[in-house]
XYZ file of C-alpha atoms in Angstrom:
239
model
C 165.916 92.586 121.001
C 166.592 88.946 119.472
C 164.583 88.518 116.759
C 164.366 85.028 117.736
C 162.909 86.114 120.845
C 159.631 87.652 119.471
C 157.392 86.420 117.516
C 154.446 87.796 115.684
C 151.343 87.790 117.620
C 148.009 86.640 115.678
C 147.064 90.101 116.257
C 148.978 91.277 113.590
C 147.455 89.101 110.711
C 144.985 91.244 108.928
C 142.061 90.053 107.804
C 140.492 89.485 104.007
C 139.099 92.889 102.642
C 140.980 94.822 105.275
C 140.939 98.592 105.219
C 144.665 99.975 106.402
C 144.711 102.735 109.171
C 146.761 106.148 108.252
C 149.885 105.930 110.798
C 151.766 109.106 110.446
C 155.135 108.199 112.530
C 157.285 111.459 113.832
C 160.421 110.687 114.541
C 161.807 113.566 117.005
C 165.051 114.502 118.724
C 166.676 114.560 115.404
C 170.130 115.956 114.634
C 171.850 114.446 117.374
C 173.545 111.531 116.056
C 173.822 111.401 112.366
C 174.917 107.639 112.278
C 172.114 106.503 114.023
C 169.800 108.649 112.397
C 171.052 107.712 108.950
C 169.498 104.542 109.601
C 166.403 105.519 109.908
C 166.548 106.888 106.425
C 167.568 103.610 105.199
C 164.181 101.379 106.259
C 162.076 102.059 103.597
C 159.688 102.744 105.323
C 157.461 106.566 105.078
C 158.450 108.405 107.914
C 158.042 111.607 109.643
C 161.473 113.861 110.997
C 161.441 116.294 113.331
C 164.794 118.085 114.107
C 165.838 120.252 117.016
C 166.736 123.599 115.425
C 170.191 123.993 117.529
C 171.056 120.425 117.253
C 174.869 120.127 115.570
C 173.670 118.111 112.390
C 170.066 119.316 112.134
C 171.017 121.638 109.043
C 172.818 118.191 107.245
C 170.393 115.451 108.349
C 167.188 117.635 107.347
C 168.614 118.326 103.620
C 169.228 114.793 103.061
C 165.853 114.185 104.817
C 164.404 116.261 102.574
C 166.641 115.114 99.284
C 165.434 111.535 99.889
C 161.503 112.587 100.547
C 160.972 112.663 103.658
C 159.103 115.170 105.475
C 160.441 117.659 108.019
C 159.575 119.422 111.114
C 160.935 121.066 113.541
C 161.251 120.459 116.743
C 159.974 123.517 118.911
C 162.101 123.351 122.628
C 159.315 124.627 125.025
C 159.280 124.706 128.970
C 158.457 121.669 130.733
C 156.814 121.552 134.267
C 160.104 120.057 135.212
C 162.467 121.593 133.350
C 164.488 118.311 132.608
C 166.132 118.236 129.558
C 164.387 121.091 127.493
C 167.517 121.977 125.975
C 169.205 125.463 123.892
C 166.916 127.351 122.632
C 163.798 126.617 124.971
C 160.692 128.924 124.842
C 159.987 130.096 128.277
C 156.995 131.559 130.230
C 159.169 134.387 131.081
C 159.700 136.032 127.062
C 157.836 138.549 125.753
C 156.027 138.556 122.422
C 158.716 139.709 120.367
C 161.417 137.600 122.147
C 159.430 134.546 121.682
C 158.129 135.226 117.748
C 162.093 136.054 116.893
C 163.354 132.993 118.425
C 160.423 130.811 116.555
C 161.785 132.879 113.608
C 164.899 131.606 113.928
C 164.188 128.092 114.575
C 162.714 127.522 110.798
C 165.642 129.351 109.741
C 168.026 127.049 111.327
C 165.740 123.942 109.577
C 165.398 123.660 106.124
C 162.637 122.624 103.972
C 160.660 122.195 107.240
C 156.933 122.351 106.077
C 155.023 122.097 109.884
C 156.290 121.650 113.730
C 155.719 120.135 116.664
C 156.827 121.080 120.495
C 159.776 119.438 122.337
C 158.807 118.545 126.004
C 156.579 122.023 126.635
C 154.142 120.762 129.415
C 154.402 123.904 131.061
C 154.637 126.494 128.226
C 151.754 124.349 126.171
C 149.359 125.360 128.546
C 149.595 128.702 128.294
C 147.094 130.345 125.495
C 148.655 133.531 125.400
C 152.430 132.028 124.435
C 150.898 129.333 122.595
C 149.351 131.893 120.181
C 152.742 133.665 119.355
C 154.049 130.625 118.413
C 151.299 129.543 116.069
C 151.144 133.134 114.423
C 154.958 132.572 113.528
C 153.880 129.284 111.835
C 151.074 130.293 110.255
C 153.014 133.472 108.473
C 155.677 130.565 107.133
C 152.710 128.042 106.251
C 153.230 125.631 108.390
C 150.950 122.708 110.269
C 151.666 122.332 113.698
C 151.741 118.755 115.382
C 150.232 119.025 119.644
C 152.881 116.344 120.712
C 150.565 116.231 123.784
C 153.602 116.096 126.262
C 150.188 117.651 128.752
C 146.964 116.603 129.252
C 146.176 120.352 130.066
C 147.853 121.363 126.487
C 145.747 124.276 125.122
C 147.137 123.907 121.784
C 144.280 122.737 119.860
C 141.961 125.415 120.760
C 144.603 128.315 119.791
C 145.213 126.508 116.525
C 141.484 126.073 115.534
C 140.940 129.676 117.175
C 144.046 130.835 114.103
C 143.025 128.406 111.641
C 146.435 126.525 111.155
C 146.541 123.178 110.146
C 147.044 121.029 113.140
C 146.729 117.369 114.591
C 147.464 115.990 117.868
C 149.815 112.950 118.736
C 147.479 109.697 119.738
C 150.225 107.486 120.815
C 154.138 107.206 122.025
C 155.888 104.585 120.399
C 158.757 104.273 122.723
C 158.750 105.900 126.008
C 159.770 102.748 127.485
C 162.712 100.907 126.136
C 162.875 97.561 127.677
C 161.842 94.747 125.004
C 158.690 93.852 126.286
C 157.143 97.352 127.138
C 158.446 98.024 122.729
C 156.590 95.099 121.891
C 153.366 95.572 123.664
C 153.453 99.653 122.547
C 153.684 98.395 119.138
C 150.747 96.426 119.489
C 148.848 98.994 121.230
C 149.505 101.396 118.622
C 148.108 98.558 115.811
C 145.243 98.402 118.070
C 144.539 102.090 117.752
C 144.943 102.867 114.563
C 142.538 100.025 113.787
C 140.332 101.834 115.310
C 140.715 105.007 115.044
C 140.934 104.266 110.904
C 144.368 106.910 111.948
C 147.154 107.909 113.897
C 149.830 110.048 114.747
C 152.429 108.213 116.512
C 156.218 110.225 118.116
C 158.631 107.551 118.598
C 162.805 108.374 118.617
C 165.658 107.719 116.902
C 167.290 105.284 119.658
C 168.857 102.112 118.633
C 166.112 99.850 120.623
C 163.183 101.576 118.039
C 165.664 101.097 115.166
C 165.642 97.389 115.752
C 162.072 97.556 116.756
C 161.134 99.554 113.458
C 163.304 96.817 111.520
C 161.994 93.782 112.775
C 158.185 94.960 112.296
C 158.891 96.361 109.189
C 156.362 93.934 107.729
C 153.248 94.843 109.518
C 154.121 98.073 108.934
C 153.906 97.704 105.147
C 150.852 94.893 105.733
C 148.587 96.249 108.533
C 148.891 99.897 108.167
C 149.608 102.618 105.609
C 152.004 104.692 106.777
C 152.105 108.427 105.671
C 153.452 112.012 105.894
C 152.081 113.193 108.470
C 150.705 116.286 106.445
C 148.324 113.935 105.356
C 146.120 113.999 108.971
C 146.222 117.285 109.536
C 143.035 119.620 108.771
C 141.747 123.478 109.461
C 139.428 122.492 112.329
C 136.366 124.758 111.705
């Protein structure tokens, strides 16, 4: 992604007396690649990181996460309608209550100075009320928020969270399911869009090297047109 090849759009200008949108930007999949990831540390820029609790660096990456302010999550494996790519560790329809609340369990244990979650592909397992609420009881006992990363539109997540009253938010857009240049360039701008109008957003994106450079190069309108937060800040008891 040239730099020389994209150029601001007039869209990004804000106007005089302009009121900044709360973005809250999650970065998941972390512990993977601690190079990479390390550079998302270094933007200076307020973000969001979510780790996968059996990920080989997760332990490493979220300490220095934490050490250099950063807030972090963890990032729940749950079964997808698919089952592509769900990974060690995955939640499945199949457990039982105790298997599923000891394996949660475990999953803060293996992150550290985690303060909420959110799930890790799950559009099978999030729409099931009865597993959902297991998982959010764990959370809750550990005080933590939970993030719906909306991987379903049929995600009963918000319900069972409002039902336990645990703070909780849902994800509104996804920075980077696309990689190729354009279709990074036109999310970003959608996401502006939103969070314009939605006064705030929650926003997953991932730690691969096209966001990096995408992150970098609209670093400015990041720090101009929106104020980005931890993500702690969004989240609310529904009543």
């Amino acid at each position: 992604m040239a730099s020389s090849q994209i150029k601001p759009s007039k869209s990004h200008r804000a106007p005089k007396n302009f009121k900044r949108p709360r973005v809250a930007l999650i970065i998941d999949d972390m512990g993977q690649r601690p190079i990479l990831e390390r550079k998302f540390f270094k933007l200076g820029l307020t973000l969001n990181f979510s780790f996968l609790p059996y990920a080989p660096f997760t332990e490493k990456l979220a300490r220095e996460a934490h050490q250099k302010g950063f807030t972090v999550m963890i990032h729940i494996p749950m079964e997808a309608e698919n089952e592509k790519n769900s990974g060690p560790g995955t939640l499945k329809l199949f457990m039982t209550e105790k298997e599923i609340k000891d394996k949660v369990r475990e999953m803060i244990s293996r992150v550290p100075f985690a303060s909420g979650a959110n799930q890790h592909m799950g559009s099978l397992f999030s729409q099931d009320p009865l597993k959902m609420k297991w998982v959010l009881e764990v959370l809750r006992e550990n005080h933590l928020f939970f993030i719906d990363s909306r991987t379903t539109p049929y995600t009963i997540a918000p319900f069972v969270a409002q039902s336990l009253k645990i703070p909780f938010a849902e994800r509104g857009h996804f920075l980077d399911n696309n990689l190729q240049e354009v279709a990074l360039e036109k999310s970003f701008e959608n996401m502006l869009a939103k969070a314009r109008k939605q006064g705030r957003l929650i926003v997953i994106a991932h730690p691969h090297p096209q966001t990096l450079k995408l992150l970098k190069h609209h670093r400015k309108d990041l720090i101009d047109q929106v104020t980005l937060v931890p993500v702690q800040k969004l989240v609310e008891v529904r009543p």
